[in-house]
């Protein structure tokens, strides 16, 4: 049902041929080539969903689908907020306080809509929507993307980078080349400890008679 891609590394029944820490670090290093291009993509958005899928329980297809459905929705609501502020940010006036009040109203309305969207089963992973929501703002206001300052370009870039996170998470587990432990070779025979020493059996508990709490009657004459 969960559509697991691989066994979790925490499973004591498997052994990693390549340490997960090394594999994950090598993959993390490759994000420098993702972000260091003319497209100026936000590689840190990969880490947001990479970590998020492990918070869900690990890189399974089921968890990945939930994130892939939720994160673009969050980014879309963030896009609407930016578009509203860009096109109607001075609706309450040109002063800073008036612009802040309009921004607060946009966030109030659209954030409420986002959370109500979480009642739809397909988008029920509300934290995942906030991953996309926050990642979009960081991408747009951070000047990332192939067209910095373009709200739509920021949306395309952040959705693509967030989508790569679960893929990186899966690779970080698959490339450990985990193999099953052999029961006899790794953990010893039944009743043995991992070092091969025989575990002594516990002696059965000695049963002791409990004194009767009933008062004995005096013998009749």
mmCIF file with all atom_site columns, C-alpha atoms in Angstrom:
data_model
loop_
_atom_site.group_PDB
_atom_site.id
_atom_site.type_symbol
_atom_site.label_atom_id
_atom_site.label_alt_id
_atom_site.label_comp_id
_atom_site.label_asym_id
_atom_site.label_entity_id
_atom_site.label_seq_id
_atom_site.pdbx_PDB_ins_code
_atom_site.Cartn_x
_atom_site.Cartn_y
_atom_site.Cartn_z
_atom_site.occupancy
_atom_site.B_iso_or_equiv
_atom_site.pdbx_formal_charge
_atom_site.auth_seq_id
_atom_site.auth_comp_id
_atom_site.auth_asym_id
_atom_site.auth_atom_id
_atom_site.pdbx_PDB_model_num
ATOM 1   C CA . UNK A 1 1   ? 0.000   0.000   0.000   1.00 0.00 ? 1   UNK A CA 1
ATOM 2   C CA . UNK A 1 2   ? 2.793   2.393   0.852   1.00 0.00 ? 2   UNK A CA 1
ATOM 3   C CA . UNK A 1 3   ? 4.656   1.650   -2.380  1.00 0.00 ? 3   UNK A CA 1
ATOM 4   C CA . UNK A 1 4   ? 8.067   1.420   -0.767  1.00 0.00 ? 4   UNK A CA 1
ATOM 5   C CA . UNK A 1 5   ? 10.994  2.026   -3.074  1.00 0.00 ? 5   UNK A CA 1
ATOM 6   C CA . UNK A 1 6   ? 13.620  0.508   -0.778  1.00 0.00 ? 6   UNK A CA 1
ATOM 7   C CA . UNK A 1 7   ? 14.114  -0.712  2.755   1.00 0.00 ? 7   UNK A CA 1
ATOM 8   C CA . UNK A 1 8   ? 14.744  2.011   5.325   1.00 0.00 ? 8   UNK A CA 1
ATOM 9   C CA . UNK A 1 9   ? 18.367  2.161   6.494   1.00 0.00 ? 9   UNK A CA 1
ATOM 10  C CA . UNK A 1 10  ? 17.189  2.094   10.093  1.00 0.00 ? 10  UNK A CA 1
ATOM 11  C CA . UNK A 1 11  ? 15.876  -1.434  9.545   1.00 0.00 ? 11  UNK A CA 1
ATOM 12  C CA . UNK A 1 12  ? 18.168  -3.755  11.533  1.00 0.00 ? 12  UNK A CA 1
ATOM 13  C CA . UNK A 1 13  ? 17.543  -6.489  8.958   1.00 0.00 ? 13  UNK A CA 1
ATOM 14  C CA . UNK A 1 14  ? 19.706  -4.739  6.345   1.00 0.00 ? 14  UNK A CA 1
ATOM 15  C CA . UNK A 1 15  ? 23.337  -3.685  6.177   1.00 0.00 ? 15  UNK A CA 1
ATOM 16  C CA . UNK A 1 16  ? 24.634  -0.740  4.133   1.00 0.00 ? 16  UNK A CA 1
ATOM 17  C CA . UNK A 1 17  ? 27.533  -1.496  1.831   1.00 0.00 ? 17  UNK A CA 1
ATOM 18  C CA . UNK A 1 18  ? 28.159  2.250   1.431   1.00 0.00 ? 18  UNK A CA 1
ATOM 19  C CA . UNK A 1 19  ? 27.387  4.427   4.482   1.00 0.00 ? 19  UNK A CA 1
ATOM 20  C CA . UNK A 1 20  ? 24.302  6.546   4.065   1.00 0.00 ? 20  UNK A CA 1
ATOM 21  C CA . UNK A 1 21  ? 26.186  9.587   5.373   1.00 0.00 ? 21  UNK A CA 1
ATOM 22  C CA . UNK A 1 22  ? 28.677  9.365   2.511   1.00 0.00 ? 22  UNK A CA 1
ATOM 23  C CA . UNK A 1 23  ? 26.044  8.815   -0.169  1.00 0.00 ? 23  UNK A CA 1
ATOM 24  C CA . UNK A 1 24  ? 23.884  11.700  1.057   1.00 0.00 ? 24  UNK A CA 1
ATOM 25  C CA . UNK A 1 25  ? 26.886  14.042  1.204   1.00 0.00 ? 25  UNK A CA 1
ATOM 26  C CA . UNK A 1 26  ? 27.968  13.183  -2.340  1.00 0.00 ? 26  UNK A CA 1
ATOM 27  C CA . UNK A 1 27  ? 24.441  13.815  -3.597  1.00 0.00 ? 27  UNK A CA 1
ATOM 28  C CA . UNK A 1 28  ? 24.290  17.092  -1.672  1.00 0.00 ? 28  UNK A CA 1
ATOM 29  C CA . UNK A 1 29  ? 27.511  18.172  -3.390  1.00 0.00 ? 29  UNK A CA 1
ATOM 30  C CA . UNK A 1 30  ? 25.922  17.647  -6.799  1.00 0.00 ? 30  UNK A CA 1
ATOM 31  C CA . UNK A 1 31  ? 23.369  20.385  -6.044  1.00 0.00 ? 31  UNK A CA 1
ATOM 32  C CA . UNK A 1 32  ? 26.194  22.897  -6.565  1.00 0.00 ? 32  UNK A CA 1
ATOM 33  C CA . UNK A 1 33  ? 26.018  22.042  -10.266 1.00 0.00 ? 33  UNK A CA 1
ATOM 34  C CA . UNK A 1 34  ? 22.223  22.416  -10.228 1.00 0.00 ? 34  UNK A CA 1
ATOM 35  C CA . UNK A 1 35  ? 22.347  25.929  -8.805  1.00 0.00 ? 35  UNK A CA 1
ATOM 36  C CA . UNK A 1 36  ? 25.565  27.062  -10.453 1.00 0.00 ? 36  UNK A CA 1
ATOM 37  C CA . UNK A 1 37  ? 24.142  27.428  -13.935 1.00 0.00 ? 37  UNK A CA 1
ATOM 38  C CA . UNK A 1 38  ? 22.881  30.320  -16.017 1.00 0.00 ? 38  UNK A CA 1
ATOM 39  C CA . UNK A 1 39  ? 19.341  29.430  -14.887 1.00 0.00 ? 39  UNK A CA 1
ATOM 40  C CA . UNK A 1 40  ? 20.273  30.395  -11.304 1.00 0.00 ? 40  UNK A CA 1
ATOM 41  C CA . UNK A 1 41  ? 18.012  27.708  -9.856  1.00 0.00 ? 41  UNK A CA 1
ATOM 42  C CA . UNK A 1 42  ? 17.402  27.494  -6.079  1.00 0.00 ? 42  UNK A CA 1
ATOM 43  C CA . UNK A 1 43  ? 19.157  24.217  -5.099  1.00 0.00 ? 43  UNK A CA 1
ATOM 44  C CA . UNK A 1 44  ? 18.303  24.679  -1.425  1.00 0.00 ? 44  UNK A CA 1
ATOM 45  C CA . UNK A 1 45  ? 14.649  23.965  -2.339  1.00 0.00 ? 45  UNK A CA 1
ATOM 46  C CA . UNK A 1 46  ? 15.765  20.377  -2.989  1.00 0.00 ? 46  UNK A CA 1
ATOM 47  C CA . UNK A 1 47  ? 16.868  20.037  0.631   1.00 0.00 ? 47  UNK A CA 1
ATOM 48  C CA . UNK A 1 48  ? 13.483  21.262  1.920   1.00 0.00 ? 48  UNK A CA 1
ATOM 49  C CA . UNK A 1 49  ? 11.549  18.353  0.429   1.00 0.00 ? 49  UNK A CA 1
ATOM 50  C CA . UNK A 1 50  ? 14.495  15.949  0.846   1.00 0.00 ? 50  UNK A CA 1
ATOM 51  C CA . UNK A 1 51  ? 14.313  16.458  4.599   1.00 0.00 ? 51  UNK A CA 1
ATOM 52  C CA . UNK A 1 52  ? 10.527  16.579  4.509   1.00 0.00 ? 52  UNK A CA 1
ATOM 53  C CA . UNK A 1 53  ? 10.109  13.078  3.127   1.00 0.00 ? 53  UNK A CA 1
ATOM 54  C CA . UNK A 1 54  ? 12.253  11.666  5.920   1.00 0.00 ? 54  UNK A CA 1
ATOM 55  C CA . UNK A 1 55  ? 10.047  13.474  8.428   1.00 0.00 ? 55  UNK A CA 1
ATOM 56  C CA . UNK A 1 56  ? 7.122   11.621  6.860   1.00 0.00 ? 56  UNK A CA 1
ATOM 57  C CA . UNK A 1 57  ? 8.878   8.314   7.529   1.00 0.00 ? 57  UNK A CA 1
ATOM 58  C CA . UNK A 1 58  ? 11.276  7.801   4.634   1.00 0.00 ? 58  UNK A CA 1
ATOM 59  C CA . UNK A 1 59  ? 11.511  7.864   0.840   1.00 0.00 ? 59  UNK A CA 1
ATOM 60  C CA . UNK A 1 60  ? 8.547   5.808   -0.292  1.00 0.00 ? 60  UNK A CA 1
ATOM 61  C CA . UNK A 1 61  ? 6.482   6.386   -3.406  1.00 0.00 ? 61  UNK A CA 1
ATOM 62  C CA . UNK A 1 62  ? 3.417   7.009   -1.264  1.00 0.00 ? 62  UNK A CA 1
ATOM 63  C CA . UNK A 1 63  ? 5.149   9.783   0.694   1.00 0.00 ? 63  UNK A CA 1
ATOM 64  C CA . UNK A 1 64  ? 6.651   11.260  -2.465  1.00 0.00 ? 64  UNK A CA 1
ATOM 65  C CA . UNK A 1 65  ? 3.234   11.483  -4.145  1.00 0.00 ? 65  UNK A CA 1
ATOM 66  C CA . UNK A 1 66  ? 1.817   13.306  -1.130  1.00 0.00 ? 66  UNK A CA 1
ATOM 67  C CA . UNK A 1 67  ? 4.613   15.871  -1.279  1.00 0.00 ? 67  UNK A CA 1
ATOM 68  C CA . UNK A 1 68  ? 4.417   16.232  -5.064  1.00 0.00 ? 68  UNK A CA 1
ATOM 69  C CA . UNK A 1 69  ? 0.703   16.995  -4.784  1.00 0.00 ? 69  UNK A CA 1
ATOM 70  C CA . UNK A 1 70  ? 0.959   19.379  -1.837  1.00 0.00 ? 70  UNK A CA 1
ATOM 71  C CA . UNK A 1 71  ? 4.052   21.500  -2.528  1.00 0.00 ? 71  UNK A CA 1
ATOM 72  C CA . UNK A 1 72  ? 2.953   23.043  -5.863  1.00 0.00 ? 72  UNK A CA 1
ATOM 73  C CA . UNK A 1 73  ? -0.345  24.039  -4.253  1.00 0.00 ? 73  UNK A CA 1
ATOM 74  C CA . UNK A 1 74  ? 1.502   25.942  -1.533  1.00 0.00 ? 74  UNK A CA 1
ATOM 75  C CA . UNK A 1 75  ? 3.707   27.619  -4.125  1.00 0.00 ? 75  UNK A CA 1
ATOM 76  C CA . UNK A 1 76  ? 0.597   28.583  -6.112  1.00 0.00 ? 76  UNK A CA 1
ATOM 77  C CA . UNK A 1 77  ? -0.955  30.358  -3.136  1.00 0.00 ? 77  UNK A CA 1
ATOM 78  C CA . UNK A 1 78  ? 2.322   32.178  -2.550  1.00 0.00 ? 78  UNK A CA 1
ATOM 79  C CA . UNK A 1 79  ? 2.295   33.197  -6.231  1.00 0.00 ? 79  UNK A CA 1
ATOM 80  C CA . UNK A 1 80  ? -1.197  34.670  -5.811  1.00 0.00 ? 80  UNK A CA 1
ATOM 81  C CA . UNK A 1 81  ? -0.025  36.723  -2.839  1.00 0.00 ? 81  UNK A CA 1
ATOM 82  C CA . UNK A 1 82  ? 2.894   38.126  -4.833  1.00 0.00 ? 82  UNK A CA 1
ATOM 83  C CA . UNK A 1 83  ? 0.672   38.908  -7.833  1.00 0.00 ? 83  UNK A CA 1
ATOM 84  C CA . UNK A 1 84  ? -1.867  40.660  -5.610  1.00 0.00 ? 84  UNK A CA 1
ATOM 85  C CA . UNK A 1 85  ? 0.788   42.781  -3.921  1.00 0.00 ? 85  UNK A CA 1
ATOM 86  C CA . UNK A 1 86  ? 2.494   43.566  -7.226  1.00 0.00 ? 86  UNK A CA 1
ATOM 87  C CA . UNK A 1 87  ? -0.665  44.696  -9.011  1.00 0.00 ? 87  UNK A CA 1
ATOM 88  C CA . UNK A 1 88  ? -2.718  46.157  -6.165  1.00 0.00 ? 88  UNK A CA 1
ATOM 89  C CA . UNK A 1 89  ? -0.244  46.766  -3.361  1.00 0.00 ? 89  UNK A CA 1
ATOM 90  C CA . UNK A 1 90  ? -1.176  50.450  -3.080  1.00 0.00 ? 90  UNK A CA 1
ATOM 91  C CA . UNK A 1 91  ? -4.928  49.859  -2.836  1.00 0.00 ? 91  UNK A CA 1
ATOM 92  C CA . UNK A 1 92  ? -4.931  51.168  0.744   1.00 0.00 ? 92  UNK A CA 1
ATOM 93  C CA . UNK A 1 93  ? -2.429  53.952  0.053   1.00 0.00 ? 93  UNK A CA 1
ATOM 94  C CA . UNK A 1 94  ? 1.201   54.540  -0.813  1.00 0.00 ? 94  UNK A CA 1
ATOM 95  C CA . UNK A 1 95  ? 2.542   54.578  2.753   1.00 0.00 ? 95  UNK A CA 1
ATOM 96  C CA . UNK A 1 96  ? 4.414   51.685  4.302   1.00 0.00 ? 96  UNK A CA 1
ATOM 97  C CA . UNK A 1 97  ? 1.688   51.057  6.862   1.00 0.00 ? 97  UNK A CA 1
ATOM 98  C CA . UNK A 1 98  ? -0.991  50.966  4.153   1.00 0.00 ? 98  UNK A CA 1
ATOM 99  C CA . UNK A 1 99  ? 1.042   48.538  2.022   1.00 0.00 ? 99  UNK A CA 1
ATOM 100 C CA . UNK A 1 100 ? 1.689   46.322  5.031   1.00 0.00 ? 100 UNK A CA 1
ATOM 101 C CA . UNK A 1 101 ? -2.033  46.298  5.837   1.00 0.00 ? 101 UNK A CA 1
ATOM 102 C CA . UNK A 1 102 ? -2.832  45.173  2.276   1.00 0.00 ? 102 UNK A CA 1
ATOM 103 C CA . UNK A 1 103 ? -0.169  42.468  2.449   1.00 0.00 ? 103 UNK A CA 1
ATOM 104 C CA . UNK A 1 104 ? -1.605  41.267  5.770   1.00 0.00 ? 104 UNK A CA 1
ATOM 105 C CA . UNK A 1 105 ? -5.065  41.055  4.228   1.00 0.00 ? 105 UNK A CA 1
ATOM 106 C CA . UNK A 1 106 ? -3.731  39.014  1.297   1.00 0.00 ? 106 UNK A CA 1
ATOM 107 C CA . UNK A 1 107 ? -1.943  36.611  3.613   1.00 0.00 ? 107 UNK A CA 1
ATOM 108 C CA . UNK A 1 108 ? -5.010  36.288  5.854   1.00 0.00 ? 108 UNK A CA 1
ATOM 109 C CA . UNK A 1 109 ? -7.316  35.404  2.983   1.00 0.00 ? 109 UNK A CA 1
ATOM 110 C CA . UNK A 1 110 ? -5.016  33.189  0.936   1.00 0.00 ? 110 UNK A CA 1
ATOM 111 C CA . UNK A 1 111 ? -3.422  31.421  3.894   1.00 0.00 ? 111 UNK A CA 1
ATOM 112 C CA . UNK A 1 112 ? -6.921  30.538  5.103   1.00 0.00 ? 112 UNK A CA 1
ATOM 113 C CA . UNK A 1 113 ? -7.730  29.223  1.632   1.00 0.00 ? 113 UNK A CA 1
ATOM 114 C CA . UNK A 1 114 ? -4.538  27.158  1.660   1.00 0.00 ? 114 UNK A CA 1
ATOM 115 C CA . UNK A 1 115 ? -5.407  25.499  4.960   1.00 0.00 ? 115 UNK A CA 1
ATOM 116 C CA . UNK A 1 116 ? -8.976  24.793  3.866   1.00 0.00 ? 116 UNK A CA 1
ATOM 117 C CA . UNK A 1 117 ? -7.551  23.181  0.729   1.00 0.00 ? 117 UNK A CA 1
ATOM 118 C CA . UNK A 1 118 ? -5.923  20.693  3.097   1.00 0.00 ? 118 UNK A CA 1
ATOM 119 C CA . UNK A 1 119 ? -9.386  19.230  3.702   1.00 0.00 ? 119 UNK A CA 1
ATOM 120 C CA . UNK A 1 120 ? -9.283  17.795  0.204   1.00 0.00 ? 120 UNK A CA 1
ATOM 121 C CA . UNK A 1 121 ? -7.748  14.302  0.548   1.00 0.00 ? 121 UNK A CA 1
ATOM 122 C CA . UNK A 1 122 ? -5.383  14.772  -2.393  1.00 0.00 ? 122 UNK A CA 1
ATOM 123 C CA . UNK A 1 123 ? -3.852  17.865  -0.733  1.00 0.00 ? 123 UNK A CA 1
ATOM 124 C CA . UNK A 1 124 ? -4.204  16.782  2.894   1.00 0.00 ? 124 UNK A CA 1
ATOM 125 C CA . UNK A 1 125 ? -0.488  17.144  3.646   1.00 0.00 ? 125 UNK A CA 1
ATOM 126 C CA . UNK A 1 126 ? -0.715  20.750  4.861   1.00 0.00 ? 126 UNK A CA 1
ATOM 127 C CA . UNK A 1 127 ? 2.935   20.934  6.047   1.00 0.00 ? 127 UNK A CA 1
ATOM 128 C CA . UNK A 1 128 ? 3.933   19.954  2.510   1.00 0.00 ? 128 UNK A CA 1
ATOM 129 C CA . UNK A 1 129 ? 1.957   22.897  1.165   1.00 0.00 ? 129 UNK A CA 1
ATOM 130 C CA . UNK A 1 130 ? 3.880   25.182  3.496   1.00 0.00 ? 130 UNK A CA 1
ATOM 131 C CA . UNK A 1 131 ? 7.158   23.729  2.187   1.00 0.00 ? 131 UNK A CA 1
ATOM 132 C CA . UNK A 1 132 ? 6.168   24.991  -1.251  1.00 0.00 ? 132 UNK A CA 1
ATOM 133 C CA . UNK A 1 133 ? 4.704   28.213  0.176   1.00 0.00 ? 133 UNK A CA 1
ATOM 134 C CA . UNK A 1 134 ? 7.908   29.216  1.963   1.00 0.00 ? 134 UNK A CA 1
ATOM 135 C CA . UNK A 1 135 ? 10.173  27.992  -0.836  1.00 0.00 ? 135 UNK A CA 1
ATOM 136 C CA . UNK A 1 136 ? 8.374   30.191  -3.344  1.00 0.00 ? 136 UNK A CA 1
ATOM 137 C CA . UNK A 1 137 ? 8.830   33.369  -1.301  1.00 0.00 ? 137 UNK A CA 1
ATOM 138 C CA . UNK A 1 138 ? 12.514  32.583  -0.778  1.00 0.00 ? 138 UNK A CA 1
ATOM 139 C CA . UNK A 1 139 ? 12.960  31.992  -4.504  1.00 0.00 ? 139 UNK A CA 1
ATOM 140 C CA . UNK A 1 140 ? 11.120  35.121  -5.618  1.00 0.00 ? 140 UNK A CA 1
ATOM 141 C CA . UNK A 1 141 ? 12.443  37.605  -3.050  1.00 0.00 ? 141 UNK A CA 1
ATOM 142 C CA . UNK A 1 142 ? 15.901  36.018  -3.146  1.00 0.00 ? 142 UNK A CA 1
ATOM 143 C CA . UNK A 1 143 ? 16.227  36.762  -6.847  1.00 0.00 ? 143 UNK A CA 1
ATOM 144 C CA . UNK A 1 144 ? 16.545  33.131  -7.918  1.00 0.00 ? 144 UNK A CA 1
ATOM 145 C CA . UNK A 1 145 ? 15.374  31.676  -11.209 1.00 0.00 ? 145 UNK A CA 1
ATOM 146 C CA . UNK A 1 146 ? 16.054  32.100  -14.895 1.00 0.00 ? 146 UNK A CA 1
ATOM 147 C CA . UNK A 1 147 ? 14.247  35.487  -14.823 1.00 0.00 ? 147 UNK A CA 1
ATOM 148 C CA . UNK A 1 148 ? 14.771  37.100  -11.383 1.00 0.00 ? 148 UNK A CA 1
ATOM 149 C CA . UNK A 1 149 ? 11.817  39.178  -10.271 1.00 0.00 ? 149 UNK A CA 1
ATOM 150 C CA . UNK A 1 150 ? 9.382   37.352  -12.546 1.00 0.00 ? 150 UNK A CA 1
ATOM 151 C CA . UNK A 1 151 ? 6.696   35.733  -10.318 1.00 0.00 ? 151 UNK A CA 1
ATOM 152 C CA . UNK A 1 152 ? 5.866   33.030  -12.863 1.00 0.00 ? 152 UNK A CA 1
ATOM 153 C CA . UNK A 1 153 ? 9.495   32.110  -13.482 1.00 0.00 ? 153 UNK A CA 1
ATOM 154 C CA . UNK A 1 154 ? 10.007  31.779  -9.730  1.00 0.00 ? 154 UNK A CA 1
ATOM 155 C CA . UNK A 1 155 ? 7.024   29.412  -9.548  1.00 0.00 ? 155 UNK A CA 1
ATOM 156 C CA . UNK A 1 156 ? 8.358   27.152  -12.314 1.00 0.00 ? 156 UNK A CA 1
ATOM 157 C CA . UNK A 1 157 ? 11.819  27.003  -10.731 1.00 0.00 ? 157 UNK A CA 1
ATOM 158 C CA . UNK A 1 158 ? 10.704  26.289  -7.175  1.00 0.00 ? 158 UNK A CA 1
ATOM 159 C CA . UNK A 1 159 ? 8.207   23.604  -8.207  1.00 0.00 ? 159 UNK A CA 1
ATOM 160 C CA . UNK A 1 160 ? 10.923  21.825  -10.181 1.00 0.00 ? 160 UNK A CA 1
ATOM 161 C CA . UNK A 1 161 ? 13.470  22.020  -7.365  1.00 0.00 ? 161 UNK A CA 1
ATOM 162 C CA . UNK A 1 162 ? 11.008  20.930  -4.666  1.00 0.00 ? 162 UNK A CA 1
ATOM 163 C CA . UNK A 1 163 ? 10.050  17.969  -6.852  1.00 0.00 ? 163 UNK A CA 1
ATOM 164 C CA . UNK A 1 164 ? 13.670  16.785  -6.945  1.00 0.00 ? 164 UNK A CA 1
ATOM 165 C CA . UNK A 1 165 ? 13.881  16.450  -3.154  1.00 0.00 ? 165 UNK A CA 1
ATOM 166 C CA . UNK A 1 166 ? 12.128  13.054  -2.884  1.00 0.00 ? 166 UNK A CA 1
ATOM 167 C CA . UNK A 1 167 ? 14.225  11.783  -5.799  1.00 0.00 ? 167 UNK A CA 1
ATOM 168 C CA . UNK A 1 168 ? 17.424  12.753  -3.992  1.00 0.00 ? 168 UNK A CA 1
ATOM 169 C CA . UNK A 1 169 ? 16.097  11.122  -0.822  1.00 0.00 ? 169 UNK A CA 1
ATOM 170 C CA . UNK A 1 170 ? 15.435  7.876   -2.686  1.00 0.00 ? 170 UNK A CA 1
ATOM 171 C CA . UNK A 1 171 ? 18.884  7.932   -4.286  1.00 0.00 ? 171 UNK A CA 1
ATOM 172 C CA . UNK A 1 172 ? 20.501  8.551   -0.908  1.00 0.00 ? 172 UNK A CA 1
ATOM 173 C CA . UNK A 1 173 ? 19.039  5.234   0.259   1.00 0.00 ? 173 UNK A CA 1
ATOM 174 C CA . UNK A 1 174 ? 19.258  3.195   -2.950  1.00 0.00 ? 174 UNK A CA 1
ATOM 175 C CA . UNK A 1 175 ? 22.940  3.967   -3.510  1.00 0.00 ? 175 UNK A CA 1
ATOM 176 C CA . UNK A 1 176 ? 23.893  2.512   -0.125  1.00 0.00 ? 176 UNK A CA 1
ATOM 177 C CA . UNK A 1 177 ? 23.362  -0.887  -1.832  1.00 0.00 ? 177 UNK A CA 1
ATOM 178 C CA . UNK A 1 178 ? 21.879  -2.386  1.323   1.00 0.00 ? 178 UNK A CA 1
ATOM 179 C CA . UNK A 1 179 ? 21.860  -6.155  1.685   1.00 0.00 ? 179 UNK A CA 1
ATOM 180 C CA . UNK A 1 180 ? 19.976  -8.381  4.137   1.00 0.00 ? 180 UNK A CA 1
ATOM 181 C CA . UNK A 1 181 ? 21.800  -9.568  7.218   1.00 0.00 ? 181 UNK A CA 1
ATOM 182 C CA . UNK A 1 182 ? 22.390  -13.313 7.460   1.00 0.00 ? 182 UNK A CA 1
ATOM 183 C CA . UNK A 1 183 ? 20.794  -14.487 10.660  1.00 0.00 ? 183 UNK A CA 1
ATOM 184 C CA . UNK A 1 184 ? 23.502  -16.995 11.542  1.00 0.00 ? 184 UNK A CA 1
ATOM 185 C CA . UNK A 1 185 ? 26.473  -14.979 10.357  1.00 0.00 ? 185 UNK A CA 1
ATOM 186 C CA . UNK A 1 186 ? 25.555  -11.611 11.744  1.00 0.00 ? 186 UNK A CA 1
ATOM 187 C CA . UNK A 1 187 ? 23.477  -12.243 14.821  1.00 0.00 ? 187 UNK A CA 1
ATOM 188 C CA . UNK A 1 188 ? 24.412  -15.821 15.701  1.00 0.00 ? 188 UNK A CA 1
ATOM 189 C CA . UNK A 1 189 ? 22.085  -18.732 16.171  1.00 0.00 ? 189 UNK A CA 1
ATOM 190 C CA . UNK A 1 190 ? 18.894  -18.485 18.132  1.00 0.00 ? 190 UNK A CA 1
ATOM 191 C CA . UNK A 1 191 ? 19.747  -17.983 21.756  1.00 0.00 ? 191 UNK A CA 1
ATOM 192 C CA . UNK A 1 192 ? 23.202  -16.523 20.983  1.00 0.00 ? 192 UNK A CA 1
ATOM 193 C CA . UNK A 1 193 ? 24.316  -12.960 21.457  1.00 0.00 ? 193 UNK A CA 1
ATOM 194 C CA . UNK A 1 194 ? 25.919  -11.018 18.526  1.00 0.00 ? 194 UNK A CA 1
ATOM 195 C CA . UNK A 1 195 ? 29.424  -12.019 19.688  1.00 0.00 ? 195 UNK A CA 1
ATOM 196 C CA . UNK A 1 196 ? 28.600  -15.715 19.477  1.00 0.00 ? 196 UNK A CA 1
ATOM 197 C CA . UNK A 1 197 ? 28.412  -16.393 23.211  1.00 0.00 ? 197 UNK A CA 1
ATOM 198 C CA . UNK A 1 198 ? 25.622  -18.598 24.366  1.00 0.00 ? 198 UNK A CA 1
ATOM 199 C CA . UNK A 1 199 ? 23.007  -16.771 26.381  1.00 0.00 ? 199 UNK A CA 1
ATOM 200 C CA . UNK A 1 200 ? 22.245  -18.772 29.510  1.00 0.00 ? 200 UNK A CA 1
ATOM 201 C CA . UNK A 1 201 ? 18.677  -19.766 29.930  1.00 0.00 ? 201 UNK A CA 1
ATOM 202 C CA . UNK A 1 202 ? 16.912  -18.349 32.923  1.00 0.00 ? 202 UNK A CA 1
ATOM 203 C CA . UNK A 1 203 ? 16.001  -20.875 35.546  1.00 0.00 ? 203 UNK A CA 1
ATOM 204 C CA . UNK A 1 204 ? 12.291  -21.268 36.114  1.00 0.00 ? 204 UNK A CA 1
ATOM 205 C CA . UNK A 1 205 ? 10.932  -19.162 38.864  1.00 0.00 ? 205 UNK A CA 1
ATOM 206 C CA . UNK A 1 206 ? 10.662  -21.091 42.124  1.00 0.00 ? 206 UNK A CA 1
ATOM 207 C CA . UNK A 1 207 ? 7.128   -21.246 43.348  1.00 0.00 ? 207 UNK A CA 1
ATOM 208 C CA . UNK A 1 208 ? 6.735   -20.568 47.023  1.00 0.00 ? 208 UNK A CA 1
ATOM 209 C CA . UNK A 1 209 ? 3.663   -21.330 48.954  1.00 0.00 ? 209 UNK A CA 1
ATOM 210 C CA . UNK A 1 210 ? 1.946   -18.264 50.252  1.00 0.00 ? 210 UNK A CA 1
ATOM 211 C CA . UNK A 1 211 ? 0.763   -18.398 53.826  1.00 0.00 ? 211 UNK A CA 1
ATOM 212 C CA . UNK A 1 212 ? -2.945  -18.704 54.144  1.00 0.00 ? 212 UNK A CA 1
ATOM 213 C CA . UNK A 1 213 ? -4.629  -15.568 55.277  1.00 0.00 ? 213 UNK A CA 1
ATOM 214 C CA . UNK A 1 214 ? -7.563  -17.488 56.692  1.00 0.00 ? 214 UNK A CA 1
ATOM 215 C CA . UNK A 1 215 ? -7.530  -17.762 60.483  1.00 0.00 ? 215 UNK A CA 1
ATOM 216 C CA . UNK A 1 216 ? -7.412  -21.315 61.624  1.00 0.00 ? 216 UNK A CA 1
ATOM 217 C CA . UNK A 1 217 ? -10.230 -22.437 63.831  1.00 0.00 ? 217 UNK A CA 1
ATOM 218 C CA . UNK A 1 218 ? -9.436  -23.820 67.239  1.00 0.00 ? 218 UNK A CA 1
ATOM 219 C CA . UNK A 1 219 ? -9.898  -27.601 67.500  1.00 0.00 ? 219 UNK A CA 1
ATOM 220 C CA . UNK A 1 220 ? -13.184 -28.684 69.061  1.00 0.00 ? 220 UNK A CA 1
ATOM 221 C CA . UNK A 1 221 ? -13.154 -30.729 72.208  1.00 0.00 ? 221 UNK A CA 1
#
